[in-house]
CSV table of N, CA and C in Angstrom, one decimal:
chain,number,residue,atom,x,y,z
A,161,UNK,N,28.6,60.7,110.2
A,161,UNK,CA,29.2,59.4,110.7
A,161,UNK,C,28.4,58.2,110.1
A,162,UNK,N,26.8,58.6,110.0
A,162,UNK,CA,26.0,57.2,109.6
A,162,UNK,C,26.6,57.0,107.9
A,163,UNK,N,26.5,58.0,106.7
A,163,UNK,CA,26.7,58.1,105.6
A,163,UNK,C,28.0,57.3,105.4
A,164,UNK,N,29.8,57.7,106.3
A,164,UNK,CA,30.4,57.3,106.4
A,164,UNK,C,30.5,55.5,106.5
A,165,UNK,N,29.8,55.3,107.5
A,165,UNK,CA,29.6,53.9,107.4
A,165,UNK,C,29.0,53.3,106.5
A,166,UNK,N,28.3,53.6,105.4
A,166,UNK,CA,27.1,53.1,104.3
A,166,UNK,C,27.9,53.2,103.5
A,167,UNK,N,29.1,54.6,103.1
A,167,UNK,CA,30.4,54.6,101.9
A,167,UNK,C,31.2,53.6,102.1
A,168,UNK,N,31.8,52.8,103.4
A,168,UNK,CA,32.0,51.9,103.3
A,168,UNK,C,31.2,50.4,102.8
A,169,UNK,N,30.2,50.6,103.6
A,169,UNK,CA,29.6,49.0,103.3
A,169,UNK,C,29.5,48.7,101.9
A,170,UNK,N,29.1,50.2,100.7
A,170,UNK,CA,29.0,50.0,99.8
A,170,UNK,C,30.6,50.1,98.7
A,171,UNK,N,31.7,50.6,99.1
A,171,UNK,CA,32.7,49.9,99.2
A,171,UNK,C,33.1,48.5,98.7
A,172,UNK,N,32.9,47.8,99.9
A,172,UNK,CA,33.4,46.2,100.2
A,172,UNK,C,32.2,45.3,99.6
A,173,UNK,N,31.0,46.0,99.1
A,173,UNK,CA,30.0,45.4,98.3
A,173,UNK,C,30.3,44.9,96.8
A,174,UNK,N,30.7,43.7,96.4
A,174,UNK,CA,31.1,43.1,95.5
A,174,UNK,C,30.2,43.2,94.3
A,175,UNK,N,30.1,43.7,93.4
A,175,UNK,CA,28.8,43.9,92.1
A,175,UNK,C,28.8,42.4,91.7
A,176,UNK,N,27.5,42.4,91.1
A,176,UNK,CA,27.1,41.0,90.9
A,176,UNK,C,27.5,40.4,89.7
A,177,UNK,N,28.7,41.2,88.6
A,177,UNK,CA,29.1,41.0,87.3
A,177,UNK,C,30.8,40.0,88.6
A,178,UNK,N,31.0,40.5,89.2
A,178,UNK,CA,32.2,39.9,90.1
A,178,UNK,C,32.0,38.7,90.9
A,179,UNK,N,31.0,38.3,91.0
A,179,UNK,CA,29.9,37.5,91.7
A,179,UNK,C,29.9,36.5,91.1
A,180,UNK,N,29.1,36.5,89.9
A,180,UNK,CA,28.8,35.8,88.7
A,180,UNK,C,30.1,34.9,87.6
A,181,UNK,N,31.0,36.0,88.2
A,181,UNK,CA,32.6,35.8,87.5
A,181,UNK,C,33.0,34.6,88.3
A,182,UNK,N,33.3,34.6,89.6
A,182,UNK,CA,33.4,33.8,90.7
A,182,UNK,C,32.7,32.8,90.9
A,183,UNK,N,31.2,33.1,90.6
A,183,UNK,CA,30.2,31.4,90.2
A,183,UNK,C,30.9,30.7,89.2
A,184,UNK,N,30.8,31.3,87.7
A,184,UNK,CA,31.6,30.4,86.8
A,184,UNK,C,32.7,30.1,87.2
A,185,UNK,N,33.6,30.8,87.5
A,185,UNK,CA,34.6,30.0,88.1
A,185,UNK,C,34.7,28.7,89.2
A,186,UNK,N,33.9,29.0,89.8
A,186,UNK,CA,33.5,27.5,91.1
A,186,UNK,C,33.3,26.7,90.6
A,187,UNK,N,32.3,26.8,89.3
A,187,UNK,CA,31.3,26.4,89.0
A,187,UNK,C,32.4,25.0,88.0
A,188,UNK,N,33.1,26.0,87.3
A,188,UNK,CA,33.9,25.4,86.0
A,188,UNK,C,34.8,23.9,86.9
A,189,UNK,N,35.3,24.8,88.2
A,189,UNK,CA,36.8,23.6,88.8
A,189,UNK,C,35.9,22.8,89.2
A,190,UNK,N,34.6,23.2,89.6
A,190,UNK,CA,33.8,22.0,90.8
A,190,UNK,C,33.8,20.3,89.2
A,191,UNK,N,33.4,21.2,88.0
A,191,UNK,CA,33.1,20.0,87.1
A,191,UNK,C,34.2,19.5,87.0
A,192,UNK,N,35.4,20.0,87.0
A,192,UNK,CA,36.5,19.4,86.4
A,192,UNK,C,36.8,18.6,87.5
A,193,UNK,N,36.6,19.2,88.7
A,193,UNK,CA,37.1,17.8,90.0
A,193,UNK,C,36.5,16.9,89.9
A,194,UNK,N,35.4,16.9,90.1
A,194,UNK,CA,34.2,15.5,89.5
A,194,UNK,C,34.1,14.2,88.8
A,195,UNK,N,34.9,15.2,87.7
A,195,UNK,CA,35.1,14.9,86.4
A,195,UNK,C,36.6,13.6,86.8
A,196,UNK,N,37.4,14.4,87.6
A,196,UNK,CA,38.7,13.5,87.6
A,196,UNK,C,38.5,12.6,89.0
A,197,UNK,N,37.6,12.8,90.1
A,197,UNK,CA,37.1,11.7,91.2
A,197,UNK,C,36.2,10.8,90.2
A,198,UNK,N,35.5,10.8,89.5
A,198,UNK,CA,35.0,9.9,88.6
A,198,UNK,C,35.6,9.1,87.8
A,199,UNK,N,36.6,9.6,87.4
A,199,UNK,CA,38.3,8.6,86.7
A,199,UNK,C,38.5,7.9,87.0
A,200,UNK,N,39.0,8.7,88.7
A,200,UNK,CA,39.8,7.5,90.0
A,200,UNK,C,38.8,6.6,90.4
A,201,UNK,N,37.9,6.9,90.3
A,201,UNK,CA,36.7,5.7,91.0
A,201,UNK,C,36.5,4.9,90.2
A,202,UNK,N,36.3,5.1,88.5
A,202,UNK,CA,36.5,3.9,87.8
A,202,UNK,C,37.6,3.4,87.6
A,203,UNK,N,38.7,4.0,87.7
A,203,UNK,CA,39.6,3.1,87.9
A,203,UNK,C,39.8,2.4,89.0
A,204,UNK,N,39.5,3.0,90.4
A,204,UNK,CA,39.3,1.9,91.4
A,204,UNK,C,38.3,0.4,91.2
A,205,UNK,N,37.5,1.4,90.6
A,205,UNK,CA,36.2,0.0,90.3
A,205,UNK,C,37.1,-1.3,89.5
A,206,UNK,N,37.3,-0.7,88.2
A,206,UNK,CA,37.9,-1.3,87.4
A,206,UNK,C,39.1,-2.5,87.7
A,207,UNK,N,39.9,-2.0,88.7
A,207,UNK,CA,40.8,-2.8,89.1
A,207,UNK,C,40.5,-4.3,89.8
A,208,UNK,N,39.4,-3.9,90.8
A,208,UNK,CA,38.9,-4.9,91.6
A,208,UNK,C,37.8,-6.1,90.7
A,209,UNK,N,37.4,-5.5,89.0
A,209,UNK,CA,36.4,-6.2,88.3
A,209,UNK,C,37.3,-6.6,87.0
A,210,UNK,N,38.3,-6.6,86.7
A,210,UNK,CA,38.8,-6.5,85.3
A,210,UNK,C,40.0,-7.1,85.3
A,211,UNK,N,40.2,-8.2,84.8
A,211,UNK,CA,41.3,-9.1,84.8
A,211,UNK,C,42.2,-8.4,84.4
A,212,UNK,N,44.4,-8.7,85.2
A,212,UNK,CA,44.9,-7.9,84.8
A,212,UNK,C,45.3,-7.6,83.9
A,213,UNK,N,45.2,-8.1,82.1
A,213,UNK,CA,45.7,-7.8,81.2
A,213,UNK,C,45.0,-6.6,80.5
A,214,UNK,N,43.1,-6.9,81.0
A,214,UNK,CA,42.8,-6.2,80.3
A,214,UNK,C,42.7,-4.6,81.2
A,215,UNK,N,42.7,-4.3,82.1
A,215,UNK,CA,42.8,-3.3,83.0
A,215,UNK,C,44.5,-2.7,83.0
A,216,UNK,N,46.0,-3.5,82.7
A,216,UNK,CA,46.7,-2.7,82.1
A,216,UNK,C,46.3,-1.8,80.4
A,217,UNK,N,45.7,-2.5,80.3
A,217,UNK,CA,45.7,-2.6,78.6
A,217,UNK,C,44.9,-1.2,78.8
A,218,UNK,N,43.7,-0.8,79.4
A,218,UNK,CA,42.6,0.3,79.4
A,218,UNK,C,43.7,1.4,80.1
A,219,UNK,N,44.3,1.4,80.8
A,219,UNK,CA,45.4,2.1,81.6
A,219,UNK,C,46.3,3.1,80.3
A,220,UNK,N,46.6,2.0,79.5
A,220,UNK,CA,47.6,2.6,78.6
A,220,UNK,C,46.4,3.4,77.1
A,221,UNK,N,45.3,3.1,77.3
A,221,UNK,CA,44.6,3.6,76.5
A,221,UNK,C,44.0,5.1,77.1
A,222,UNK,N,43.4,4.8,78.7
A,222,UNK,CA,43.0,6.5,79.2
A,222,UNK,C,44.4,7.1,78.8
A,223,UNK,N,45.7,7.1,79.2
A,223,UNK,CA,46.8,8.0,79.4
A,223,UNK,C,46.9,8.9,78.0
A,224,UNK,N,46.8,7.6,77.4
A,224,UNK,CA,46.8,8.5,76.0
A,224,UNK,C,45.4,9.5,75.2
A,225,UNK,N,44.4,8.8,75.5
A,225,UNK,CA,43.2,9.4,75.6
A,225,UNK,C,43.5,11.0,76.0
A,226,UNK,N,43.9,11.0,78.0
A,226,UNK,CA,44.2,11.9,78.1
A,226,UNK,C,45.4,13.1,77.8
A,227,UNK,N,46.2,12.0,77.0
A,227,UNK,CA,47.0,12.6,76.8
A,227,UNK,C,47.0,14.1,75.3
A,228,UNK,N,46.1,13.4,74.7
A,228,UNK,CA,45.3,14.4,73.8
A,228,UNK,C,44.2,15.1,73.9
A,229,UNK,N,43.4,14.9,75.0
A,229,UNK,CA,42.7,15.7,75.4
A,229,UNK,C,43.4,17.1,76.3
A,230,UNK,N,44.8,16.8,76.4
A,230,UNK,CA,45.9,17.8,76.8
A,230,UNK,C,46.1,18.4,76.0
A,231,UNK,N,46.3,17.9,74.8
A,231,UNK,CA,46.7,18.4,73.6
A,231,UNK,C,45.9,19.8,73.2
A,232,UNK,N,44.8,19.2,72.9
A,232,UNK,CA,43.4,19.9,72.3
A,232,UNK,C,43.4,21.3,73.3
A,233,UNK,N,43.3,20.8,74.4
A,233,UNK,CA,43.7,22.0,75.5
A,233,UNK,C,44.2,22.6,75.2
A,234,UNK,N,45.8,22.7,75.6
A,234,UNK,CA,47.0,23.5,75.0
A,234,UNK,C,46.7,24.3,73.6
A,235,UNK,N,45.9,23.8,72.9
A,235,UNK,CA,45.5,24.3,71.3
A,235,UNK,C,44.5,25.4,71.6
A,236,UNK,N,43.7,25.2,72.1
A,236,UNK,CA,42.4,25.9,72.5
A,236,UNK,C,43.0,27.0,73.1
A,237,UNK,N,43.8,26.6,74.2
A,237,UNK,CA,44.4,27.7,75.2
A,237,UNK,C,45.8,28.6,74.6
A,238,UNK,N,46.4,28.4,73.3
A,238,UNK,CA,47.4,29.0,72.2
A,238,UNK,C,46.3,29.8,71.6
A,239,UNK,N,44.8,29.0,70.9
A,239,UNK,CA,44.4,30.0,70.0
A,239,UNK,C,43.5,31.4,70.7
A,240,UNK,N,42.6,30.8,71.5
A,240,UNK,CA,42.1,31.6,72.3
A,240,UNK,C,42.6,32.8,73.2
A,241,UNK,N,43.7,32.0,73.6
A,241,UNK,CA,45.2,33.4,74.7
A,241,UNK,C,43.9,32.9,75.6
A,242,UNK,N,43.6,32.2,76.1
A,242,UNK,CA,43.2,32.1,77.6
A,242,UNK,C,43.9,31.1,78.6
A,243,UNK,N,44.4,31.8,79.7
A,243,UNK,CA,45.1,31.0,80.5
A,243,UNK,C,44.0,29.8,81.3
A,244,UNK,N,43.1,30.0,81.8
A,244,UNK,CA,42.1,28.9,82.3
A,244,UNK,C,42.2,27.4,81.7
A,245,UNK,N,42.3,27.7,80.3
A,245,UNK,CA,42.2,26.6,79.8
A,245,UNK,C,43.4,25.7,79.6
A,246,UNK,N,44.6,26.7,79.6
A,246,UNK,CA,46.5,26.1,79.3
A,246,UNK,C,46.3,25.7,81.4
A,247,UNK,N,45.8,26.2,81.8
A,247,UNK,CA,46.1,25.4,83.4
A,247,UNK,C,44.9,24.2,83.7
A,248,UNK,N,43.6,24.2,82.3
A,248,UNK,CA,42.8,22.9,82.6
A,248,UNK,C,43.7,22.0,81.8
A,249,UNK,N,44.5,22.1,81.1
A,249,UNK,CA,45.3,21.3,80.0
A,249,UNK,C,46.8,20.5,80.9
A,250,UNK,N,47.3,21.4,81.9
A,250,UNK,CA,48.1,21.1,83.1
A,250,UNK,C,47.8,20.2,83.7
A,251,UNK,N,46.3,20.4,84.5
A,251,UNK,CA,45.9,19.6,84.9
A,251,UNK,C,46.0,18.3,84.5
A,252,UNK,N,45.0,18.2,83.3
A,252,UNK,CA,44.8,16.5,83.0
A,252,UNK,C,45.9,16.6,82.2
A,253,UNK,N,47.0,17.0,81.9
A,253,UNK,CA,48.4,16.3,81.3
A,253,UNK,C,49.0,15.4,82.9
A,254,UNK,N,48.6,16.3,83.8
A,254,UNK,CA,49.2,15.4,85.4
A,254,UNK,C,48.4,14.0,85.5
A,255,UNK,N,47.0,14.3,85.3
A,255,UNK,CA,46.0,13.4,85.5
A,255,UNK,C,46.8,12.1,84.4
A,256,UNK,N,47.0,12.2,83.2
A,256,UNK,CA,47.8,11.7,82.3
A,256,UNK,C,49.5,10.7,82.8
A,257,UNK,N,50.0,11.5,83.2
A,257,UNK,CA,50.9,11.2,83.6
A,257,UNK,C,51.1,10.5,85.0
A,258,UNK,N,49.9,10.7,85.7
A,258,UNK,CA,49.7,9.7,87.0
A,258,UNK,C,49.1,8.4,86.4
A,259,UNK,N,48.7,8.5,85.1
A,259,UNK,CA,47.6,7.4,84.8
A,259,UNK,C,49.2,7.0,84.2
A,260,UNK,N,50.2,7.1,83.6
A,260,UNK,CA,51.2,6.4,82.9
A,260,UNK,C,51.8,5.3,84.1
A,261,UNK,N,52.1,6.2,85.5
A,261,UNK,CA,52.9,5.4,86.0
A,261,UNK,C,51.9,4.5,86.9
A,262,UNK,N,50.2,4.4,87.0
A,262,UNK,CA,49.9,3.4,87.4
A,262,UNK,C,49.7,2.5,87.1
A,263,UNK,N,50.1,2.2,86.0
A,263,UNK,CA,50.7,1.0,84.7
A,263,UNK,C,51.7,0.2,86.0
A,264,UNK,N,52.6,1.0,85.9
A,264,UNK,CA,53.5,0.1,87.5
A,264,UNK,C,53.5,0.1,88.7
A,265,UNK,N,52.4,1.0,89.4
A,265,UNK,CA,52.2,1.0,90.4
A,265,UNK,C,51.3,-0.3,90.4
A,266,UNK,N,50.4,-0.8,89.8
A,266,UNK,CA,49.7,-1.6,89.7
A,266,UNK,C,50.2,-3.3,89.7
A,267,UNK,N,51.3,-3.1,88.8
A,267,UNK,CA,52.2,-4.3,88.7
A,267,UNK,C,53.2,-4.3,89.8
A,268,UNK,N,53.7,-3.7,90.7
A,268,UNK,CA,54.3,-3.6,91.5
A,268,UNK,C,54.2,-3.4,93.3
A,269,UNK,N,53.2,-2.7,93.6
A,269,UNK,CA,52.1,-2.7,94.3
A,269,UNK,C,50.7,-2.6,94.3
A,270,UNK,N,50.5,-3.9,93.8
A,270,UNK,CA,49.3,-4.6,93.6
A,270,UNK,C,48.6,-4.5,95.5
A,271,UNK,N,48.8,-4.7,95.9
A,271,UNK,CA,47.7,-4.4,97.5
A,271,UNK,C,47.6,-3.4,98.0
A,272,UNK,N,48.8,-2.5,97.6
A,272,UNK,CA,48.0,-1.0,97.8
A,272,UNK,C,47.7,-0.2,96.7
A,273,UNK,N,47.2,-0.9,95.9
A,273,UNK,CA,46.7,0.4,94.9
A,273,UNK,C,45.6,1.1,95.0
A,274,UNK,N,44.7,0.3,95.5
A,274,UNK,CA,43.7,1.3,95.9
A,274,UNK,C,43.9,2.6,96.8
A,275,UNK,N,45.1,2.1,98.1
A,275,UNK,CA,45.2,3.6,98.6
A,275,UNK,C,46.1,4.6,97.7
A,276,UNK,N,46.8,4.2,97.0
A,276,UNK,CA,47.7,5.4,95.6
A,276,UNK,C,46.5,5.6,95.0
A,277,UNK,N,45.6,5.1,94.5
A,277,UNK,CA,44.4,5.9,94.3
A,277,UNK,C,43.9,7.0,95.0
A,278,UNK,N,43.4,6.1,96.1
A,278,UNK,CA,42.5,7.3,97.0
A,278,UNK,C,43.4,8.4,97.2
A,279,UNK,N,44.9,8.2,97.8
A,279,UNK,CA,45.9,9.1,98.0
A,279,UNK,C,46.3,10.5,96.9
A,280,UNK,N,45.7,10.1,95.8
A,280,UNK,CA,46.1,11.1,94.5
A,280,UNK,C,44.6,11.5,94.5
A,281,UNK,N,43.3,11.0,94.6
A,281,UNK,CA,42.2,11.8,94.7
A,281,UNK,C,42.5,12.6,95.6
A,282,UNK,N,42.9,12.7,96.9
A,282,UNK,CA,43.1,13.3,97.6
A,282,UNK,C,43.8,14.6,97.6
A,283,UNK,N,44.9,14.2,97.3
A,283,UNK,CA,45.6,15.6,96.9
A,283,UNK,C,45.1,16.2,95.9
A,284,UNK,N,44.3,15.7,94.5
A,284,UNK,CA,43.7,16.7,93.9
A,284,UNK,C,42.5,17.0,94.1
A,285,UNK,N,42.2,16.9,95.4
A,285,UNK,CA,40.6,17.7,95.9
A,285,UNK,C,41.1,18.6,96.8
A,286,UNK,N,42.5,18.6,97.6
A,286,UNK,CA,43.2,19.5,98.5
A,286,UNK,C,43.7,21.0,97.4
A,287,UNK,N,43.8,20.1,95.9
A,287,UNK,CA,44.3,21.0,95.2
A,287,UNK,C,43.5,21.8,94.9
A,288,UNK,N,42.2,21.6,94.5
A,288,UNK,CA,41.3,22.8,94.1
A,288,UNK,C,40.8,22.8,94.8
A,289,UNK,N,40.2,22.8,96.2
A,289,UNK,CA,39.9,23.7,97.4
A,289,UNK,C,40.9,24.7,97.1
A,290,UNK,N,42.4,24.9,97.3
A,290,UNK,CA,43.5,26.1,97.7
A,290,UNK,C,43.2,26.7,96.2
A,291,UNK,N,42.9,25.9,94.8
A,291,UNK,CA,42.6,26.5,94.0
A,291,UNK,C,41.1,27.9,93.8
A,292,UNK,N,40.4,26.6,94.3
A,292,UNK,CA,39.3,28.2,94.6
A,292,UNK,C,39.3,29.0,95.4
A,293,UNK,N,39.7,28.8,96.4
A,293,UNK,CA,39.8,29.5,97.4
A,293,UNK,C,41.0,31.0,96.9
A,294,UNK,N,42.2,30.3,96.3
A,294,UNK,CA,43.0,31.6,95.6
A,294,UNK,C,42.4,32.2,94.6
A,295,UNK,N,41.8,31.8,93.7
A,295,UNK,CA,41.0,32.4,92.6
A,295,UNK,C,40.1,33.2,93.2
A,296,UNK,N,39.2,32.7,94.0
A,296,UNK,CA,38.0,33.6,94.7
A,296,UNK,C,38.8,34.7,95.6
A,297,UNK,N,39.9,34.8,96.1
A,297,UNK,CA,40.6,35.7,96.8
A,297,UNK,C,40.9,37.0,95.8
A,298,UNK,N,42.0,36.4,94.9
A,298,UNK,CA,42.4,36.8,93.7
A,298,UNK,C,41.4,37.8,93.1
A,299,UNK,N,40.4,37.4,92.4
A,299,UNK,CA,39.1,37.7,91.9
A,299,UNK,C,38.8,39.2,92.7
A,300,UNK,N,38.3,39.1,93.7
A,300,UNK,CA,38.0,40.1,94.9
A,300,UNK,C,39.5,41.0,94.9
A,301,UNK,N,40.1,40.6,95.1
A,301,UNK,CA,41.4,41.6,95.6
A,301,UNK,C,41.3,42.4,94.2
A,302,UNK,N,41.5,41.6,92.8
A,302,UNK,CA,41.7,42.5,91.7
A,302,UNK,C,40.6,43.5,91.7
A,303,UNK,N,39.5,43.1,92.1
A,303,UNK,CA,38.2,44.2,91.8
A,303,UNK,C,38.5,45.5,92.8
A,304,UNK,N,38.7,45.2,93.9
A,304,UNK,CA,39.3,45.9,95.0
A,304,UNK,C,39.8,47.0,94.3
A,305,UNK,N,41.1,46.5,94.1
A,305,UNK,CA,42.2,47.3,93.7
A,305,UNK,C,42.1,48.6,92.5
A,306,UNK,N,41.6,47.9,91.3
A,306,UNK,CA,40.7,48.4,90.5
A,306,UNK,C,39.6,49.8,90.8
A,307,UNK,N,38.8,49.4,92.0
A,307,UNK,CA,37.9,50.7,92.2
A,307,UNK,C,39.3,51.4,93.1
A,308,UNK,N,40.2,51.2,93.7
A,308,UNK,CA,40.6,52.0,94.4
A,308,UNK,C,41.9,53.2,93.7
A,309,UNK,N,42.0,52.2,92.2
A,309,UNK,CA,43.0,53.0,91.5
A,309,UNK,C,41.8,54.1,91.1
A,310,UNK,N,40.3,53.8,90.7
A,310,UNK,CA,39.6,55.1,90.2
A,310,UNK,C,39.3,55.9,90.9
A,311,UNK,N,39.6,55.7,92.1
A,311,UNK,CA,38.9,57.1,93.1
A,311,UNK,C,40.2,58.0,93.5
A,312,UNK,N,41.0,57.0,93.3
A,312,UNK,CA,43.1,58.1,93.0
A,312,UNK,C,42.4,59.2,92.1
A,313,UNK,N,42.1,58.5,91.3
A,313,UNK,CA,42.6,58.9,89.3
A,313,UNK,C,41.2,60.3,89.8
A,314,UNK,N,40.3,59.7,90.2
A,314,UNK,CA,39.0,61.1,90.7
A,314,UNK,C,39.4,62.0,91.2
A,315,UNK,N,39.8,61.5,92.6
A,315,UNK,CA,40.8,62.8,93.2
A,315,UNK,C,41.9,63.6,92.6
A,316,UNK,N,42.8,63.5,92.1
A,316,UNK,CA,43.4,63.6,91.5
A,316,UNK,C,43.4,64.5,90.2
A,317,UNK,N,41.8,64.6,89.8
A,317,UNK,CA,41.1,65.2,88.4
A,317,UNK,C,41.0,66.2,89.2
């Protein structure tokens, strides 16, 4: 019965190549959120310090900025065949495309733009929390699954 319990524990014991997989991965979305709360924050900064011509004007310059750094993605993530990268390229094409329409949000609701700011940080920190948290799920389930097809395929021999 004691053995029995130890075949399990060692079981549901995650190897540290799975582990390690799951760091990089945390590791990768943690920079990229950072990366895009640091956007919104200078652009929050920016709005309150930057007279409005020249703060549309920078507006229409990040979008496009990011709009190629979507590109480059998408390129990387065609030549390579890696999906991580065609869903980092997703990302900031959205990041891109929020930045196009606060060109009008700005001109149009001028007193709340800071909270359409905070409001879109927001959902994209809601987003990659459910992001890692599926990936780290994901990750684990596949390994799971994996040892449990080789002990079939053992018995089975």
């Amino acid at each position: 019965m004691k053995n029995f319990g130890r075949v399990i524990e060692e079981k549901n014991k995650i190897p540290k190549e799975i582990k390690e997989k799951i760091g990089s991965q945390l590791f990768q979305n943690i920079i990229f959120a950072v990366i895009i709360f640091v956007y919104l924050g200078a652009l929050n900064l920016g709005m309150a310090n930057i007279p409005t011509e020249n703060y549309l004007m920078d507006l229409k310059v990040f979008s496009f900025i990011l709009l190629a750094i979507t590109i480059i993605f998408f390129e990387l993530a065609y030549n390579k065949d890696k999906s991580e990268l065609w869903l980092h390229g997703i990302e900031i094409m959205g990041v891109s495309i929020f930045t196009v329409y606060l060109i009008y949000f700005y001109s149009i609701y001028y007193n709340t733009f800071g909270n359409i700011l905070f409001s879109f940080a927001f959902v994209y920190f809601l987003y990659y929390a459910i992001k890692i948290i599926i990936m780290r799920r994901k990750t684990i389930k596949n390994y799971k699954n994996l040892t449990d097809i080789g002990e079939i395929v053992k018995k089975k021999e």
